[in-house]
PDB file of C-alpha atoms in Angstrom:
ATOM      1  CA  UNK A  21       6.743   0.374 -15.747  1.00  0.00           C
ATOM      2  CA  UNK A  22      10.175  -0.868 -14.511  1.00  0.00           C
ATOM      3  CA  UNK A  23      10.023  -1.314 -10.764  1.00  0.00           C
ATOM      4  CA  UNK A  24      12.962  -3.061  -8.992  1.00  0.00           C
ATOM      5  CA  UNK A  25      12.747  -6.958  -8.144  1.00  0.00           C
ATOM      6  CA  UNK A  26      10.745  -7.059  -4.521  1.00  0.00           C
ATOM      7  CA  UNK A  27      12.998 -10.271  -3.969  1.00  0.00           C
ATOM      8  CA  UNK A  28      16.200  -8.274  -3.681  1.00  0.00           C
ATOM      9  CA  UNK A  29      17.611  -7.085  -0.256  1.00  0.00           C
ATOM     10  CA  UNK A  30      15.461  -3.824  -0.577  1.00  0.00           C
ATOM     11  CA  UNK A  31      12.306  -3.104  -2.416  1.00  0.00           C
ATOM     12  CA  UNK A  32      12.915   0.490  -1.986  1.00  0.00           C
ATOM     13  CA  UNK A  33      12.365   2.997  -5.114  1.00  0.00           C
ATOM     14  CA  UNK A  34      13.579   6.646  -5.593  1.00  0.00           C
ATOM     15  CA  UNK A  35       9.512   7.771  -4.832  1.00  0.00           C
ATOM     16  CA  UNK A  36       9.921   5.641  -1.262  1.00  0.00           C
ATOM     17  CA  UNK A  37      12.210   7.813   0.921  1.00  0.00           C
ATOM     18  CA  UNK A  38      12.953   7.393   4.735  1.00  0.00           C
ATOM     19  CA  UNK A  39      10.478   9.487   7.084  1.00  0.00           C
ATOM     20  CA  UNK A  40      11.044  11.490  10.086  1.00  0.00           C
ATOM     21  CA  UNK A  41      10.587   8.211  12.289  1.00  0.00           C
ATOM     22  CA  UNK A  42      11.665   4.291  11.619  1.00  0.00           C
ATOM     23  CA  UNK A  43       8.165   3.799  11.215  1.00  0.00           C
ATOM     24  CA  UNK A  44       7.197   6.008   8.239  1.00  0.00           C
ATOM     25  CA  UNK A  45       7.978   6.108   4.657  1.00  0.00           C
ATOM     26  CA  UNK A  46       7.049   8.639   2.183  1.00  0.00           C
ATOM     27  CA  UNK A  47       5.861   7.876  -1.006  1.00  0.00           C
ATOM     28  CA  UNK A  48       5.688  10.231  -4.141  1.00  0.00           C
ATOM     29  CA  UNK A  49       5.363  14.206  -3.684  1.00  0.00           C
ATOM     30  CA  UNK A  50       2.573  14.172  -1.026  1.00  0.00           C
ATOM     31  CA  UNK A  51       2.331  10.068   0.068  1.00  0.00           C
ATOM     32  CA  UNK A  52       3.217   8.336   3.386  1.00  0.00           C
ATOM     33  CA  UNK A  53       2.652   4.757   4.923  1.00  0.00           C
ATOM     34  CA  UNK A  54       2.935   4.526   8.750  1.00  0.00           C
ATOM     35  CA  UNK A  55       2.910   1.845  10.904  1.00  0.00           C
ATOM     36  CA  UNK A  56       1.203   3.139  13.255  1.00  0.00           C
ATOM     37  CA  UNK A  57       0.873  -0.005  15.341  1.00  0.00           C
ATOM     38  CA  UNK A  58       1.533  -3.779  14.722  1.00  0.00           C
ATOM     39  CA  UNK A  59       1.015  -6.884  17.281  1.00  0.00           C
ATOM     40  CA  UNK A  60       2.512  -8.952  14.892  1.00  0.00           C
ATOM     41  CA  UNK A  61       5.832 -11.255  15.073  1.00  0.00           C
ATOM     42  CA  UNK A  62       7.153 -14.898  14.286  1.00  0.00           C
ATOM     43  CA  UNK A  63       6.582 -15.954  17.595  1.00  0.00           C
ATOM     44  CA  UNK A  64       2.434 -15.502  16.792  1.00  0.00           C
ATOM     45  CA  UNK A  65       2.536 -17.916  14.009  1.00  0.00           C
ATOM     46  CA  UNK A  66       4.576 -20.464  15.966  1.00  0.00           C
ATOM     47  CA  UNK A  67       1.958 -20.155  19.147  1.00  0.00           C
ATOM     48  CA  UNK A  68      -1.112 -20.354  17.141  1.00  0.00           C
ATOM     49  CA  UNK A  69      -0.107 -23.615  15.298  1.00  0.00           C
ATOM     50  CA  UNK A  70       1.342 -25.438  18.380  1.00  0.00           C
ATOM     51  CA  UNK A  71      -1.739 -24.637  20.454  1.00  0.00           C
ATOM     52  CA  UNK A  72      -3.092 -27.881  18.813  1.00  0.00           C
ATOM     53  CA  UNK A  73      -0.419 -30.080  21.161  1.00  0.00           C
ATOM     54  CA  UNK A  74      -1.314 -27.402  24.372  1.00  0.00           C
ATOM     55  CA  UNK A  75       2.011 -25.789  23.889  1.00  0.00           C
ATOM     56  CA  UNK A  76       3.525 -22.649  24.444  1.00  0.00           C
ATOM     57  CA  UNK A  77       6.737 -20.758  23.575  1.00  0.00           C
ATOM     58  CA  UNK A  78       8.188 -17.787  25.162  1.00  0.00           C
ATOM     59  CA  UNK A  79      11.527 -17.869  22.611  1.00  0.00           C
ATOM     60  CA  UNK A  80      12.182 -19.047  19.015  1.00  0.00           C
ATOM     61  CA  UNK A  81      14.261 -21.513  17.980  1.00  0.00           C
ATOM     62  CA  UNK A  82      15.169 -23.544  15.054  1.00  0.00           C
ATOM     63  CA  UNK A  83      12.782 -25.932  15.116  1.00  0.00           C
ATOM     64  CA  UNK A  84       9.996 -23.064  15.345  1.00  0.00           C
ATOM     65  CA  UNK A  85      11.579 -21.623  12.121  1.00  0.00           C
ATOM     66  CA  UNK A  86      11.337 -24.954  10.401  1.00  0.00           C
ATOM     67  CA  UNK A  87       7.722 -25.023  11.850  1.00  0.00           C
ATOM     68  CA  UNK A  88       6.663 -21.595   9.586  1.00  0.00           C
ATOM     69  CA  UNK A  89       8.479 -23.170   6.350  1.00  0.00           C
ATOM     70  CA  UNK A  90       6.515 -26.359   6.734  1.00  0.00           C
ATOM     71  CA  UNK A  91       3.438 -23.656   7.699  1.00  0.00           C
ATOM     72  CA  UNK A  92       3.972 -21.834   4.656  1.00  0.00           C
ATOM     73  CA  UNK A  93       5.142 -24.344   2.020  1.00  0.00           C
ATOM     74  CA  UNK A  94       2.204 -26.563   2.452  1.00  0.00           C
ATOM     75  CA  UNK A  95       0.012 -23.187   2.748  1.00  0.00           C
ATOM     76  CA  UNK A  96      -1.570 -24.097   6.186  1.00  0.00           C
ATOM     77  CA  UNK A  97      -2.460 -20.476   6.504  1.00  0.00           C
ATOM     78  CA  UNK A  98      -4.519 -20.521   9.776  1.00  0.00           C
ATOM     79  CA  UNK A  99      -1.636 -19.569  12.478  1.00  0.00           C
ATOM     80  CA  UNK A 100      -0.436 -16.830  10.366  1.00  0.00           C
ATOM     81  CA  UNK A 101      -3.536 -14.789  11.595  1.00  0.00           C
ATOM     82  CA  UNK A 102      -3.345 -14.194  14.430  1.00  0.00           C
ATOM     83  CA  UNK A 103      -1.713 -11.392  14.977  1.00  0.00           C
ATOM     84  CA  UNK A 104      -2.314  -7.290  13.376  1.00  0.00           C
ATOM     85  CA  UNK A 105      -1.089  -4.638  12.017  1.00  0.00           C
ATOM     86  CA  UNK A 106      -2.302  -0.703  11.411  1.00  0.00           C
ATOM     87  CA  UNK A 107      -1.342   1.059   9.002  1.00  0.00           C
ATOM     88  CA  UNK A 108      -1.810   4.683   8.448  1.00  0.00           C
ATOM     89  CA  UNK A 109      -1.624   5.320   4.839  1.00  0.00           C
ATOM     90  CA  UNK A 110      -2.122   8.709   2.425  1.00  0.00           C
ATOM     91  CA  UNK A 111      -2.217   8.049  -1.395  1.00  0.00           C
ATOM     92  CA  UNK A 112      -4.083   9.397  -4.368  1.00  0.00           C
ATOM     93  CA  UNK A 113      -7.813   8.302  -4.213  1.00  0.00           C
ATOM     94  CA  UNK A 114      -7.207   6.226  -7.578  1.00  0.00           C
ATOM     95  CA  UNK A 115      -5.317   4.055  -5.306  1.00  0.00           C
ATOM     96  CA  UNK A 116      -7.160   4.021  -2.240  1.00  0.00           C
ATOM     97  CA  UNK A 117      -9.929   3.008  -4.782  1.00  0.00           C
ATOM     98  CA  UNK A 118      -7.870   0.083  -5.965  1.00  0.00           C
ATOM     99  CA  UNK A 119      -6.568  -0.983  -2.466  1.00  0.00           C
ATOM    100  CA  UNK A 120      -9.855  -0.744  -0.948  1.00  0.00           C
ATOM    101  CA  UNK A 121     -11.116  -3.739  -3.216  1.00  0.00           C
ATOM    102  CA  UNK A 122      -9.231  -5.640  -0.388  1.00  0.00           C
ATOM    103  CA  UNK A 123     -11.807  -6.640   1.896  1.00  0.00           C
ATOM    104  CA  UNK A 124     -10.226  -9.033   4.657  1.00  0.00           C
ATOM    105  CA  UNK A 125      -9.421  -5.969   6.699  1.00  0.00           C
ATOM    106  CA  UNK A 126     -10.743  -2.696   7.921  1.00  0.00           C
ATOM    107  CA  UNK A 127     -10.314   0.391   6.797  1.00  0.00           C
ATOM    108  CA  UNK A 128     -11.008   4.114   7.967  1.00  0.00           C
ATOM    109  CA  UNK A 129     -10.712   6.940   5.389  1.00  0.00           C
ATOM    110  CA  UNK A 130     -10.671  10.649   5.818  1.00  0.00           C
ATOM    111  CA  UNK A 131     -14.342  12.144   4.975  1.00  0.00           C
ATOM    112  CA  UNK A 132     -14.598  15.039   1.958  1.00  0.00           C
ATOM    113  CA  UNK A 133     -18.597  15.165   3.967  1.00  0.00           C
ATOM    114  CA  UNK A 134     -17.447  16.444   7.206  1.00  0.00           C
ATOM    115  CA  UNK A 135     -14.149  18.730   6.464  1.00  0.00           C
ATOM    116  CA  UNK A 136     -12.559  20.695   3.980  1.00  0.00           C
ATOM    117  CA  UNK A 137      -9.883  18.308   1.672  1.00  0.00           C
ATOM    118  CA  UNK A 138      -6.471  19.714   0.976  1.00  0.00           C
ATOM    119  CA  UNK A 139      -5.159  21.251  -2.362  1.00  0.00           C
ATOM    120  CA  UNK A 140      -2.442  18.234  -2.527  1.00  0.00           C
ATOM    121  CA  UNK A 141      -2.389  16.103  -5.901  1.00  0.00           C
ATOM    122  CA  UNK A 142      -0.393  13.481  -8.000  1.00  0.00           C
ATOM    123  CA  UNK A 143       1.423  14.672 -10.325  1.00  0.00           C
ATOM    124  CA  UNK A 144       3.838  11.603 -11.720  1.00  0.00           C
ATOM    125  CA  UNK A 145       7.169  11.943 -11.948  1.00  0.00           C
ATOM    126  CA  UNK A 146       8.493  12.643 -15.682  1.00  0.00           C
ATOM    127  CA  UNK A 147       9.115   8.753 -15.977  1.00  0.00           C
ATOM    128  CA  UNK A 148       6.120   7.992 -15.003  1.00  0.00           C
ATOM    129  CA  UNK A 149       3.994   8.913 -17.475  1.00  0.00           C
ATOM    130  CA  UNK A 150       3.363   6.155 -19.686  1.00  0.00           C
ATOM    131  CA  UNK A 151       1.524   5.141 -22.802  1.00  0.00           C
ATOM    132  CA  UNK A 152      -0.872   2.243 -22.553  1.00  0.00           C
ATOM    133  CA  UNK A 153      -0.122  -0.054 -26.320  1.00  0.00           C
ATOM    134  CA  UNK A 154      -1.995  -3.136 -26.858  1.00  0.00           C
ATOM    135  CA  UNK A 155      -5.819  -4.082 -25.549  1.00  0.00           C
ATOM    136  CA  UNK A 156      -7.084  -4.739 -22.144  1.00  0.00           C
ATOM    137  CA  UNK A 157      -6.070  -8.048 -20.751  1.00  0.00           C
ATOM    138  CA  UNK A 158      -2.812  -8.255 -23.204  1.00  0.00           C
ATOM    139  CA  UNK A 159      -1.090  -4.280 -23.411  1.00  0.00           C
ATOM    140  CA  UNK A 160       1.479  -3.094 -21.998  1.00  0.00           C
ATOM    141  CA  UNK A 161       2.841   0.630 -20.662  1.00  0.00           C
ATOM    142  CA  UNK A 162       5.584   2.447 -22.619  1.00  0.00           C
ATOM    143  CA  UNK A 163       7.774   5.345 -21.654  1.00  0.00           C
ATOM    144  CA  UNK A 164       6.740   8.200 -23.378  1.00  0.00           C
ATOM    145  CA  UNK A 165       9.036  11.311 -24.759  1.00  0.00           C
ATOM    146  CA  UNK A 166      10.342  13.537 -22.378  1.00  0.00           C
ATOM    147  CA  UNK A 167       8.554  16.463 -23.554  1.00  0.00           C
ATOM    148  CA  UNK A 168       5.165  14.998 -23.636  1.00  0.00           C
ATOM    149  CA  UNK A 169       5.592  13.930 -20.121  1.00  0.00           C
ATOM    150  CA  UNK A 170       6.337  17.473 -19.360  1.00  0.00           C
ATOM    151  CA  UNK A 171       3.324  18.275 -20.982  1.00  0.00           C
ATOM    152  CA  UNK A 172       1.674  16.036 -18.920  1.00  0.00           C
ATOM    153  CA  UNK A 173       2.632  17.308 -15.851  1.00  0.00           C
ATOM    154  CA  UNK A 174       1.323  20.954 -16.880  1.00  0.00           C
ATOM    155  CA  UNK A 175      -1.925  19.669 -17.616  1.00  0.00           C
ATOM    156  CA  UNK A 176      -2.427  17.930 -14.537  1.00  0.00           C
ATOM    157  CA  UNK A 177      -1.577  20.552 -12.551  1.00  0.00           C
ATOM    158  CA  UNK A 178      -3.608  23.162 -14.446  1.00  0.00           C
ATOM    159  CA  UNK A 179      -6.481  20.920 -14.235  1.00  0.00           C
ATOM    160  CA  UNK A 180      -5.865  20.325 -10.635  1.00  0.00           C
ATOM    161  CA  UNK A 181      -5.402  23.944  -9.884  1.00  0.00           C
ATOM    162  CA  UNK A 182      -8.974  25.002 -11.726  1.00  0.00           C
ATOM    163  CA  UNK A 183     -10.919  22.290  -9.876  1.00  0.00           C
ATOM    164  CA  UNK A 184      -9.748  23.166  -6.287  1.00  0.00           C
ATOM    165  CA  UNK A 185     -10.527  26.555  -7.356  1.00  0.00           C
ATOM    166  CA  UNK A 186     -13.970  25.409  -8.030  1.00  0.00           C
ATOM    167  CA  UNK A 187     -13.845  23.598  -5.166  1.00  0.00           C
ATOM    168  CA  UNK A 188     -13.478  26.019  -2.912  1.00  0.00           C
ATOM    169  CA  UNK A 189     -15.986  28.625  -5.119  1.00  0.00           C
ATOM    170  CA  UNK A 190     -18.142  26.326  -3.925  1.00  0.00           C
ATOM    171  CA  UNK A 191     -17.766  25.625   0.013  1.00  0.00           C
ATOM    172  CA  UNK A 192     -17.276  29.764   0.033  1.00  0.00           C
ATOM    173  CA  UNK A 193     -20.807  30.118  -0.836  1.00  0.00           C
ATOM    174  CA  UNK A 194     -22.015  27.390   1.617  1.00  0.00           C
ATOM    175  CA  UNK A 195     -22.637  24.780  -0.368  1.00  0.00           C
ATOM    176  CA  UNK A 196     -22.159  21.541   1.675  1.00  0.00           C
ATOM    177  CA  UNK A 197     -18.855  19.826   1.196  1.00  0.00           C
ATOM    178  CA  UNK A 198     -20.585  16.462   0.211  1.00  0.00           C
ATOM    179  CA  UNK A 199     -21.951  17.889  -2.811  1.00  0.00           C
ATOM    180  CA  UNK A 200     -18.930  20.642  -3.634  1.00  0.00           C
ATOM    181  CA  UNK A 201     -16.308  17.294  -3.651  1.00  0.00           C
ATOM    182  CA  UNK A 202     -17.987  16.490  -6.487  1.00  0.00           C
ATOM    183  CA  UNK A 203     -15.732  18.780  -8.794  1.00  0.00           C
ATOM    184  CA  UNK A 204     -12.325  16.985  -7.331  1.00  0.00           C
ATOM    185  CA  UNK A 205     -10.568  14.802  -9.292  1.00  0.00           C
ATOM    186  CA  UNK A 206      -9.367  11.326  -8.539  1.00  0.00           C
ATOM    187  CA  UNK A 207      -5.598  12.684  -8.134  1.00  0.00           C
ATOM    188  CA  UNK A 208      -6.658  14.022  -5.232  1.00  0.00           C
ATOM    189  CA  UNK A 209      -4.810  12.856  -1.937  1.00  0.00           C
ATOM    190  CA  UNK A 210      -6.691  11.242   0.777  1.00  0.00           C
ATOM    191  CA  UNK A 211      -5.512   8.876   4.324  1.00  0.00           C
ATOM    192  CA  UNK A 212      -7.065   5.971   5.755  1.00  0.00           C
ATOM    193  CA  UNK A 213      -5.932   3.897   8.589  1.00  0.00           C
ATOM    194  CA  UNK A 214      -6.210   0.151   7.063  1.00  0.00           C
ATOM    195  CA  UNK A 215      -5.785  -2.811  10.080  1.00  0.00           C
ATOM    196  CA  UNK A 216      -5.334  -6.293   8.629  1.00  0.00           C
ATOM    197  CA  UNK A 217      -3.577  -9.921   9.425  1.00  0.00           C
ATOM    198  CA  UNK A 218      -0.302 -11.499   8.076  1.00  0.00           C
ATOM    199  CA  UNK A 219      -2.084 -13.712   5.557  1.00  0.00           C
ATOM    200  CA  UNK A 220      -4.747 -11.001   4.243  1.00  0.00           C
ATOM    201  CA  UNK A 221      -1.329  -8.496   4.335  1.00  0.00           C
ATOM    202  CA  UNK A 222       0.792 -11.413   2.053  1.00  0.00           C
ATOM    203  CA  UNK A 223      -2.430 -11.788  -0.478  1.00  0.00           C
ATOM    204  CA  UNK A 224      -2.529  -7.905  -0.934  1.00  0.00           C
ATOM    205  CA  UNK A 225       0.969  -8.060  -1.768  1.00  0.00           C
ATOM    206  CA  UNK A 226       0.933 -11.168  -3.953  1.00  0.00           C
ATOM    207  CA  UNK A 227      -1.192  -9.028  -6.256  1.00  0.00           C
ATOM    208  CA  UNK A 228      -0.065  -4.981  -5.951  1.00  0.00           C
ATOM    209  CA  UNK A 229       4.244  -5.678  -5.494  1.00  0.00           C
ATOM    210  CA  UNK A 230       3.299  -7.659  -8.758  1.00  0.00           C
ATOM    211  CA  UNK A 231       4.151  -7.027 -12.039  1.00  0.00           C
ATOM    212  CA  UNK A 232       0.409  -6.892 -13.347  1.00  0.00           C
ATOM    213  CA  UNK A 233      -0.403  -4.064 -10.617  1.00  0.00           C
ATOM    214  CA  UNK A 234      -1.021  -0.472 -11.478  1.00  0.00           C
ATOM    215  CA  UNK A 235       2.318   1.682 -10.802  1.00  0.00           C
ATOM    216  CA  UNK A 236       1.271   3.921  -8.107  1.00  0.00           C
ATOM    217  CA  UNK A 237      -0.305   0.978  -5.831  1.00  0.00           C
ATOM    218  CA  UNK A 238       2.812  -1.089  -6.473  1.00  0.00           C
ATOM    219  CA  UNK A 239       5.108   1.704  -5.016  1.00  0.00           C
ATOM    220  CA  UNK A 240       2.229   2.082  -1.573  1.00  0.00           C
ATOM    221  CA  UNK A 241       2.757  -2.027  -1.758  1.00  0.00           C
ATOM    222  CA  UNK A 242       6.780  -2.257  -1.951  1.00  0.00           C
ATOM    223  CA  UNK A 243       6.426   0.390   1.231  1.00  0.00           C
ATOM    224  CA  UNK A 244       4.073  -1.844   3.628  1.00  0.00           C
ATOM    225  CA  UNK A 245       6.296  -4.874   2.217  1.00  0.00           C
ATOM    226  CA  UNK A 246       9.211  -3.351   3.992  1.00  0.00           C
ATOM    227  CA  UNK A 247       7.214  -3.058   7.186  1.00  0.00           C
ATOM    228  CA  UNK A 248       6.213  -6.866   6.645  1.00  0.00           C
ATOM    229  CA  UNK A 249       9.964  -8.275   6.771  1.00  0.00           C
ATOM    230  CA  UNK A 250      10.982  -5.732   9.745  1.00  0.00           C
ATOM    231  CA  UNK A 251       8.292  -7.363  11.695  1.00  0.00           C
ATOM    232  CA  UNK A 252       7.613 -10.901  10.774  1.00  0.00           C
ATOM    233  CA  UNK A 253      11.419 -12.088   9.290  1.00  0.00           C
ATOM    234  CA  UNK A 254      10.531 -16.001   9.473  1.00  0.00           C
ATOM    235  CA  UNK A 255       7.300 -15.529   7.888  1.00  0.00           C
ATOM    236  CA  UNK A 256       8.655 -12.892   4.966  1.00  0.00           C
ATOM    237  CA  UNK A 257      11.215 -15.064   3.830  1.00  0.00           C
ATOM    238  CA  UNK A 258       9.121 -17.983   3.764  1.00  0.00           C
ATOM    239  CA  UNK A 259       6.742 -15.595   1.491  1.00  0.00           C
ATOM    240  CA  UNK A 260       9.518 -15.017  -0.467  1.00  0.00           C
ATOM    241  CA  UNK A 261      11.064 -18.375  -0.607  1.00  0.00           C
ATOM    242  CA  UNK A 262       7.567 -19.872  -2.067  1.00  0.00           C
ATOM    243  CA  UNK A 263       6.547 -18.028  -4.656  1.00  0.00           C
ATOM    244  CA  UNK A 264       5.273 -14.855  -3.222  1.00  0.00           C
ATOM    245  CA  UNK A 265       1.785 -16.381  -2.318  1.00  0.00           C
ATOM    246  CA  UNK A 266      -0.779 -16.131   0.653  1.00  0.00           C
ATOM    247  CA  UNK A 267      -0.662 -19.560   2.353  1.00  0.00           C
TER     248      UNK A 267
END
C-alpha cells in the first residue's frame, strides 16, 4: 500500500484527521489515539545520561542537543528511558493483536467478559482493499478494481451486520458475554490504554511506520509518531537522522 514517507514534515494520511483536542487523532471510520498523558521530554534523556558525572540540568542547550546525537548515533539507549508516555488507543482487534506482540510496555484493553462490545467495525476505505500477489516472505499488495473493492465493502458489512446480530441473539437470552464474543469478528473495534518508554516507543515504530508493516497498524503508528516529535524534538530527529532505529 502507498503510505506517505514518515521522514517528511508530516506523516499525516487522509484516514489520520485532527480530534476535538491537540491531543487526539482519529484514525479510520471509528479509530482514535490519545495521549492521554506523557512525562516525557529532551531534557529526560539529557539528565539520565549526565547523572554519571553527578550533574543536573534545569534548561537545554546546545551542547545537551549534541549530547542525544552522540546518545543516539552510537545507540547508547539507556537515558532514553526514562521517561513515559500513555496512550489511549481504539483500533480494530486485528491490530491490537499485532501491536500487542510489543511487550516492553503495558497495556490495558477493554474486556468483551465483563460488558457488552459496540456494533463499530472496519470497513477499509475503497483504496484499501488490496490483493496479496506473490508468497509469504516475498509478495506484495496490489490495488484492486474499483468495483471489487465496492464489493468488498458490502460483504464486510453484511457479514459484520449478521454477526452482531448473533451477537446480541445471544447476550438477549443470557448467555454470558465471554462465550457470546465468540461469534465477533476480528474487525471488530476495541481500546486499550498502552504506557511505554522512548526507546520501546522508537522500536515499535522502527517496525509498524515501516514499509513491511500491515496497512492498518502503519496508519495507528504514523499517529503515535506525531505525538513522539511534539514531545521529544531532539530525540525524534535524531531517530530520524539515523536510520529510523531504537538505540
Amino acid at each position: 500500500m502507498p503510505i506517505p514517507d514518515p521522514t517528511q514534515e508530516s506523516a499525516l494520511t487522509d484516514p489520520i484527521r485532527p480530534g476535538e483536542n491537540p491531543n487526539e487523532l482519529l484514525v479510520f471510520d471509528h479509530g482514535f489515539v490519545r495521549l492521554d498523558a506523557a512525562m516525557a521530554d529532551d531534557l529526560s534523556v539529557v539528565n539520565s545520561a549526565r547523572v554519571s558525572f553527578a550533574v543536573r540540568k534545569d534548561e537545554m542547550d546546545e551542547r545537551d542537543e549534541g549530547l542525544i546525537r552522540f546518545l543516539m548515533r552510537e545507540r547508547h539507549g539507556t537515558p532514553t528511558e526514562h521517561n513515559s508516555f500513555r496512550f489511549h488507543i481504539r483500533c480494530p482487534m486485528f491490530v491490537a493483536r499485532e501491536w500487542f506482540r510489543h511487550r516492553v510496555g503495558s497495556f490495558n484493553e477493554e474486556s468483551a467478559r465483563y460488558h457488552k462490545m459496540s456494533d463499530d467495525f472496519y470497513v477499509p476505505d475503497v483504496g484499501a482493499v488490496r490483493s496479496q500477489v506473490g508468497k509469504p516472505g516475498a509478495y506484495t499488495f496490489e490495488p484492486v478494481d474499483e468495483a471489487v473493492a465496492l464489493e468488498t465493502q458490502d460483504v464486510l458489512r453484511t457479514q459484520y451486520k449478521d454477526a452482531y446480530a448473533t451477537y446480541q441473539r445471544l447476550v438477549d437470552k443470557g448467555i454470558a458475554k465471554e462465550v457470546a464474543r465468540s461469534v465477533l469478528p476480528v474487525g471488530i473495534y476495541t481500546q486499550f490504554y498502552w504506557t511505554i518508554n522512548a526507546r520501546a516507543l522508537m522500536n515499535f515504530l522502527s517496525l509498524r511506520n515501516a514499509e513491511a508493516a500491515q496497512y492498518e497498524i502503519r496508519v495507528y503508528a504514523q499517529a503515535v509518531e506525531e505525538f513522539f516529535k511534539q514531545k521529544m524534538p531532539v530525540t525524534y530527529e535524531c531517530f530520524i537522522d539515523f536510520g529510523r532505529t531504537a538505540p
